[in-house]
Short mmCIF file of C-alpha atoms and ligand atoms in Angstrom, two decimals:
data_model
loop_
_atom_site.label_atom_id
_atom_site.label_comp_id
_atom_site.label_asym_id
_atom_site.label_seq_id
_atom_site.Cartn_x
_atom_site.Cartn_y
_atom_site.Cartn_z
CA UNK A 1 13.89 11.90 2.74
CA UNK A 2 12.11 13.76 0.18
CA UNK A 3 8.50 14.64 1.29
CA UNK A 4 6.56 12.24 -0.84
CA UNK A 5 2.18 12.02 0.08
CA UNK A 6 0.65 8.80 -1.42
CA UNK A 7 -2.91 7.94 -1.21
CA UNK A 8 -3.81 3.85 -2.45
CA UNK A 9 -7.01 2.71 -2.68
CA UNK A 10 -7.56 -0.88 -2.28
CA UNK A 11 -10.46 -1.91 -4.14
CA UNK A 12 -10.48 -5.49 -2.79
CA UNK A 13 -12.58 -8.00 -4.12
CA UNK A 14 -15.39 -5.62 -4.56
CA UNK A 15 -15.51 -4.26 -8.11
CA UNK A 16 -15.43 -6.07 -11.69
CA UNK A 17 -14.46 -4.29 -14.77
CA UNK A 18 -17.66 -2.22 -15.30
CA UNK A 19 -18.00 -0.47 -11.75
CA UNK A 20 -14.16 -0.48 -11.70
CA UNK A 21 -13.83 1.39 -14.75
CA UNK A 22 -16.71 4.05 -13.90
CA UNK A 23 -14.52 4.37 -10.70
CA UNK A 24 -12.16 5.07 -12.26
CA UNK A 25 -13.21 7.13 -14.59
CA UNK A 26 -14.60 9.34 -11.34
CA UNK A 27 -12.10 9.72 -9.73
CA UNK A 28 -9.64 10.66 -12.60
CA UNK A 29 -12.20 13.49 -13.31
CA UNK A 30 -12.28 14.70 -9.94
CA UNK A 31 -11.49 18.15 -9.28
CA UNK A 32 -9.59 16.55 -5.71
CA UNK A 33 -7.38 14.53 -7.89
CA UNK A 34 -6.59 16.71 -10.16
CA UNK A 35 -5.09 19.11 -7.66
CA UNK A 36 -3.57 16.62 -5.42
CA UNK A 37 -1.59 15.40 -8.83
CA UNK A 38 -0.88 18.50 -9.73
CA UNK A 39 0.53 19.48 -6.54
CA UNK A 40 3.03 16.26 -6.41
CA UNK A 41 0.83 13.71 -4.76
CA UNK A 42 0.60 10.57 -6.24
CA UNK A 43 -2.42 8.69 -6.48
CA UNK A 44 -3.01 4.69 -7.08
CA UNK A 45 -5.80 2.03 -7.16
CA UNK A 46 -5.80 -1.16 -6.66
CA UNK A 47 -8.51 -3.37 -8.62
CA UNK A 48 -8.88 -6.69 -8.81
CA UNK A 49 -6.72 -8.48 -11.38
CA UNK A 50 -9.97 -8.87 -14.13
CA UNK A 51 -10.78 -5.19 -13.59
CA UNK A 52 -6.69 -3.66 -13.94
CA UNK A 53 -7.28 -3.11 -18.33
CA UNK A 54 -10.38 -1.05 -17.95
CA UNK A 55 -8.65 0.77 -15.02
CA UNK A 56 -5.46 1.42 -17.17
CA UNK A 57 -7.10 2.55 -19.74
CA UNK A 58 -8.99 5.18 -18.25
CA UNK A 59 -7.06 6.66 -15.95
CA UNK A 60 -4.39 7.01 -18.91
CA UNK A 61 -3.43 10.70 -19.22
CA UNK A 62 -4.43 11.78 -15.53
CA UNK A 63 -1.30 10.71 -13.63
CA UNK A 64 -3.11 8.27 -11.75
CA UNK A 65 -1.27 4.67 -11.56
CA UNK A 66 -2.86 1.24 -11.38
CA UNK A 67 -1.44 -0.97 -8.94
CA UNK A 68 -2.52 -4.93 -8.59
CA UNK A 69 -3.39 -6.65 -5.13
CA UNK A 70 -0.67 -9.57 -5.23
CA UNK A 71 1.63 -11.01 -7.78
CA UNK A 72 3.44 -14.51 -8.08
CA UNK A 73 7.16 -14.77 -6.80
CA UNK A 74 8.14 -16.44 -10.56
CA UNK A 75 7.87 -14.92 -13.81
CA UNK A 76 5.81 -18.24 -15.47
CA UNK A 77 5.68 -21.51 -14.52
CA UNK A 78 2.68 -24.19 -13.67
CA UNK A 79 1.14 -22.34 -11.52
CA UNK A 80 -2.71 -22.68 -11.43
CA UNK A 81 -4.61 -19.60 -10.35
CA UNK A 82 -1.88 -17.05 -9.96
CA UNK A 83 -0.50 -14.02 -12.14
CA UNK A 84 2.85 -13.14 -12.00
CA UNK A 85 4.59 -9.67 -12.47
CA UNK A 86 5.92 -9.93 -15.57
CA UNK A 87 1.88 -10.41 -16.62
CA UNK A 88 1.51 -7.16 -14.36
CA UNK A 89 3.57 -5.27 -16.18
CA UNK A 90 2.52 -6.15 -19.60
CA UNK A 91 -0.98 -4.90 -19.37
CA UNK A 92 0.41 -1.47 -17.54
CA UNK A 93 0.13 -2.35 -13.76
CA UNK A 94 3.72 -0.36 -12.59
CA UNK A 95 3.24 -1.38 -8.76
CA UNK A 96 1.48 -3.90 -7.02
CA UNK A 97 0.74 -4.63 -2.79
CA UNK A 98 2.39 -7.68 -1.53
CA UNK A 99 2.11 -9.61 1.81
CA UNK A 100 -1.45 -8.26 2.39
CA UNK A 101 -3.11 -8.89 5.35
CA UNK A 102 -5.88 -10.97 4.20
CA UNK A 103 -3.39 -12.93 1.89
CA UNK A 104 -1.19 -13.72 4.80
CA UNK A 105 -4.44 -14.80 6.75
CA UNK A 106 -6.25 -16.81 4.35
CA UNK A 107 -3.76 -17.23 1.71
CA UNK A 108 -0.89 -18.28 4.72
CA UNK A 109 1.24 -16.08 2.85
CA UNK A 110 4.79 -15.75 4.79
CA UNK A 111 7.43 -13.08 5.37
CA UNK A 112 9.62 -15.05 2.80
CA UNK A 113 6.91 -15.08 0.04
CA UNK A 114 6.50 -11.81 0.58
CA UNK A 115 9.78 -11.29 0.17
CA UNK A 116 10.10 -13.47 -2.98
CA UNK A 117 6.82 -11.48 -4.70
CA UNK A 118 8.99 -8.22 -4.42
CA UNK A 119 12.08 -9.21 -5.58
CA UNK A 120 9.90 -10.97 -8.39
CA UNK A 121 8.24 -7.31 -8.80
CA UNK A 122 11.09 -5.23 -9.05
CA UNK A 123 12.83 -7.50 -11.64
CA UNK A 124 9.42 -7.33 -13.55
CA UNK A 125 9.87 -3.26 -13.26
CA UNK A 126 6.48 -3.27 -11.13
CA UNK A 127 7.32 -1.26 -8.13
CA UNK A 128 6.31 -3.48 -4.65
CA UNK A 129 3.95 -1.75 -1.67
CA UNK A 130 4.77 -4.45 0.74
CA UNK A 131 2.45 -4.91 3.76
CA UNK A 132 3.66 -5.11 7.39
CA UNK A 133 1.91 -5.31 10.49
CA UNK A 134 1.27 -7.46 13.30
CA UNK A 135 -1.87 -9.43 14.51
CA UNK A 136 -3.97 -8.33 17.62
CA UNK A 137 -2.93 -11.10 19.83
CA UNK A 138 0.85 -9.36 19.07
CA UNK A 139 -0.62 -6.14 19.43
CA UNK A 140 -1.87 -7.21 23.07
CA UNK A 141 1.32 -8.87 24.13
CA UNK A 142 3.20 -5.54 23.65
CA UNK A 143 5.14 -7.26 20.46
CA UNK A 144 4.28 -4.81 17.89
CA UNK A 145 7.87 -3.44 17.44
CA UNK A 146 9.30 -6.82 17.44
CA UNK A 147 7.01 -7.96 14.82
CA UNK A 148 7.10 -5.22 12.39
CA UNK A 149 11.18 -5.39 12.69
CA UNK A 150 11.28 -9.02 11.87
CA UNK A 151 9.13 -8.76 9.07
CA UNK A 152 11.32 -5.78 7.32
CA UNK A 153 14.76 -8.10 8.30
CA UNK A 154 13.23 -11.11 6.44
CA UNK A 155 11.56 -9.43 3.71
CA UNK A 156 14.86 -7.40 2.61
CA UNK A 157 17.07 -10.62 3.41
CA UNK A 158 14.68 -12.49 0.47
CA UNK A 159 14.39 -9.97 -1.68
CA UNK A 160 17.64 -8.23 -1.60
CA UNK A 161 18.12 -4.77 -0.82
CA UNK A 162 18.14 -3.77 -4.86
CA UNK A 163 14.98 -5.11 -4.79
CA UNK A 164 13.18 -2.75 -2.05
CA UNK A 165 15.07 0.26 -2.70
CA UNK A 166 12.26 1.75 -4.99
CA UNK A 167 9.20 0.11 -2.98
CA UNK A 168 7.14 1.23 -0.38
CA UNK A 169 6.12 -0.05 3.26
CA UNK A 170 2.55 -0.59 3.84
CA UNK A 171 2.12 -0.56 7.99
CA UNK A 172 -1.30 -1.93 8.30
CA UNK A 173 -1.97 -3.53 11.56
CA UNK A 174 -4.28 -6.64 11.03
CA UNK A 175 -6.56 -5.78 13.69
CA UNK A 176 -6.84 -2.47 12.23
CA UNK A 177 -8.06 -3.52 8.91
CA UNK A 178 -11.64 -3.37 8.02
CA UNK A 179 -12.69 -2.96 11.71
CA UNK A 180 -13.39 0.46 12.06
CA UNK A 181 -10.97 0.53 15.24
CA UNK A 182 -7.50 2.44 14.93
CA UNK A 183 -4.06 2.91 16.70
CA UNK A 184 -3.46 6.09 18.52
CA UNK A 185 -1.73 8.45 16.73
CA UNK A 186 1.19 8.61 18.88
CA UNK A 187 1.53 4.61 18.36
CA UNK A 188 1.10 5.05 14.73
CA UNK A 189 3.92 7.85 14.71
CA UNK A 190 6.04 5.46 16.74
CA UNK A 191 5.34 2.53 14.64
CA UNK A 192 6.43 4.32 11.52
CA UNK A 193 9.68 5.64 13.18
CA UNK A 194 10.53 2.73 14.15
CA UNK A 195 10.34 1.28 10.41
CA UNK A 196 12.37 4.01 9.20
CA UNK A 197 15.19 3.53 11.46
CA UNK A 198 15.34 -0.16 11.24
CA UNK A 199 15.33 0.52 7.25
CA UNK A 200 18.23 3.02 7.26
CA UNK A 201 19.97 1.67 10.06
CA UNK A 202 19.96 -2.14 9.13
CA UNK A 203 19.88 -2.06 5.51
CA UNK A 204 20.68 1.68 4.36
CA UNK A 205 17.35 2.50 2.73
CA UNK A 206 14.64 5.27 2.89
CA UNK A 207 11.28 4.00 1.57
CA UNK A 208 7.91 6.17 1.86
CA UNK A 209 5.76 4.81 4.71
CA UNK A 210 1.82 4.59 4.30
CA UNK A 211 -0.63 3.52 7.09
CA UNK A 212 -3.37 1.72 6.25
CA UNK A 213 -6.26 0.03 8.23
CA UNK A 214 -9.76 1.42 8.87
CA UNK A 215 -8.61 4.86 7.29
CA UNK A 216 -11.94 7.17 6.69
CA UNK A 217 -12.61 11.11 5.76
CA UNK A 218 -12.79 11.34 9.43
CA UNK A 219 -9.90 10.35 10.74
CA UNK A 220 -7.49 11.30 7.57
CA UNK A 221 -6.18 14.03 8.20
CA UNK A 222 -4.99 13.67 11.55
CA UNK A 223 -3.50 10.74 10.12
CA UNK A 224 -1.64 12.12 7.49
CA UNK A 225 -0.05 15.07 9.61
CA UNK A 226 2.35 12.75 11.60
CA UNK A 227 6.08 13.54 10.56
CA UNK A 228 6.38 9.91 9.58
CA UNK A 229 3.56 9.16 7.24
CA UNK A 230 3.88 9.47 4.29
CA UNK A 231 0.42 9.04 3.00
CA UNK A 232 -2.08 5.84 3.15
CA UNK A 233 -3.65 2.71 2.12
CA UNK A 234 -7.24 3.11 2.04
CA UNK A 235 -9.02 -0.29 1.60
CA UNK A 236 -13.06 0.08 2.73
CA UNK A 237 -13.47 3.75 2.13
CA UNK A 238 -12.05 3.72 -1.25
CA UNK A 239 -14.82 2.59 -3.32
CA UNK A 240 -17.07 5.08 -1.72
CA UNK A 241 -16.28 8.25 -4.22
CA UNK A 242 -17.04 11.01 -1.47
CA UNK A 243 -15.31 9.18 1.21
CA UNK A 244 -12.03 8.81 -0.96
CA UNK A 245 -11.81 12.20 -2.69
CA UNK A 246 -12.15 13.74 0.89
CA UNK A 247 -9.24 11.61 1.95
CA UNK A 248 -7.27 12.65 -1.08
CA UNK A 249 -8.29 16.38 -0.03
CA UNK A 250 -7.18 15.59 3.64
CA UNK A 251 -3.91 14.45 1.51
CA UNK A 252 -3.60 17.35 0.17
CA UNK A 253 -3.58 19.55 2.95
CA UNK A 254 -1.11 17.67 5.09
CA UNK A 255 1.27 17.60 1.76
CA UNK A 256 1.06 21.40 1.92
CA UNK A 257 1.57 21.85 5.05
CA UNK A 258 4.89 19.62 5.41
CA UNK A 259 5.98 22.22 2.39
CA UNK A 260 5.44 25.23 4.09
C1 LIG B 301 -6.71 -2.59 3.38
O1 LIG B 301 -7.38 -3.51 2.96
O2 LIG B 301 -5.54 -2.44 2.99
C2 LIG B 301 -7.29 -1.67 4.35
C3 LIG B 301 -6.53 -0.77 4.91
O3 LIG B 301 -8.64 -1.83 4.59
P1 LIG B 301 -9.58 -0.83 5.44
O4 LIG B 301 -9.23 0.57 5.05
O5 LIG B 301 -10.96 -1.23 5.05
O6 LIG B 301 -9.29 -1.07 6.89
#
């Protein structure tokens, strides 16, 4: 596929529409983003739902993209609480993470909802980063590749294969998230070959692939140089402005070196 590097920042439930837009504001003026952009990277953030205008509006102009952190599986409807794509879209959101970790765990969000918010996405023209990964307990039993394989088979079966074609895949392993602790690299390399062969083999598709979970200015760049990463989902370290912008720098680096 063609080289692609994509750093996300998930912002979580962490900043409200002040802080979110100074953030932004930041990071759009950064001299890091501005090169990473201007060499082909792409660069998105993730606020919460109150804090995507602000966010929109000032990173308009810099190439940056706004991207929410869930989105209903219908267009409208009496649902209480929730905010579907087509809302998403409207206010200038143009992709949006589904089947999050922390939505699956506390949210019992499913492999068929997840499935359902993307196909709901890409008919709203709001491109899906759908989350995979599997739970330590699977981790431990040796399951991983099982898991992860499952999850892509149900997800395209609900969504359609129309529906993923312009997404990307998220790999974040739950135990990973938020806990400091990592895969190796070599199981992280592994992990994201084996999503790209079950996606061209099984359903004829060749998304990016991000890794996320416990992602830092530390361990970036060795991160980013695997052959089958295709940039990452940054969730803690993203609202810290030095810890981000030397990610995106790692980013940069490991974009130019895949060129040369
Ligand atoms: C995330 O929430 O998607 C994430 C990867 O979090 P963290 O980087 O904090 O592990």
């Amino acid at each position: 596929m063609q080289q692609r590097m994509i750093i996300a920042g998930n912002w979580k439930m962490n900043v409200g529409p002040e802080q979110a837009g100074e953030l932004a504001l930041t990071l759009a003026a950064s001299d890091a983003t501005k090169a990473f952009l201007q060499a082909g990277g792409e660069l998105v953030v993730c606020p919460p739902y109150l804090s995507i205008p602000i966010v929109v509006q000032r990173v308009r102009g810099s190439n940056m993209t706004v991207a929410a952190q869930n989105c209903h599986w219908e267009p409208n409807g009496a649902y209480t609480g929730e905010i579907s794509a087509t809302m998403l879209h409207t206010v200038g959101c143009t992709s949006t993470l589904v089947g999050h970790s922390e939505q699956r765990r506390d949210q019992r969000d499913t492999d068929q909802r997840v499935g359902a918010r993307a196909r709901a996405a890409a008919r709203a023209g709001v491109q899906p980063i759908i989350c995979l990964g599997e739970t330590a307990d699977e981790y431990g039993a040796g399951l991983t590749a099982d898991v992860v394989a499952a999850q892509i088979d149900t997800i395209i079966e609900v969504a359609g294969v129309d529906s993923v074609r312009g997404a990307l895949w998220a790999y974040e392993p739950r135990w990973a998230i938020g806990t400091g602790v990592t895969p190796t690299l070599e199981e992280i390399q592994s992990v994201h070959h084996l999503i790209r062969q079950r996606s061209r083999t099984n359903h004829g598709i060749d998304l990016p692939i991000l890794y996320g979970g416990s992602v830092n200015g530390d361990n970036a760049a060795e991160i980013l140089s695997l052959s089958d990463v295709n940039g990452a989902l940054v969730g803690g370290a993203s609202i810290q402005v030095a810890h981000f912008l030397s990610i995106v720098e790692h980013a940069l680096h490991a974009f130019r070196a895949q060129g040369s």
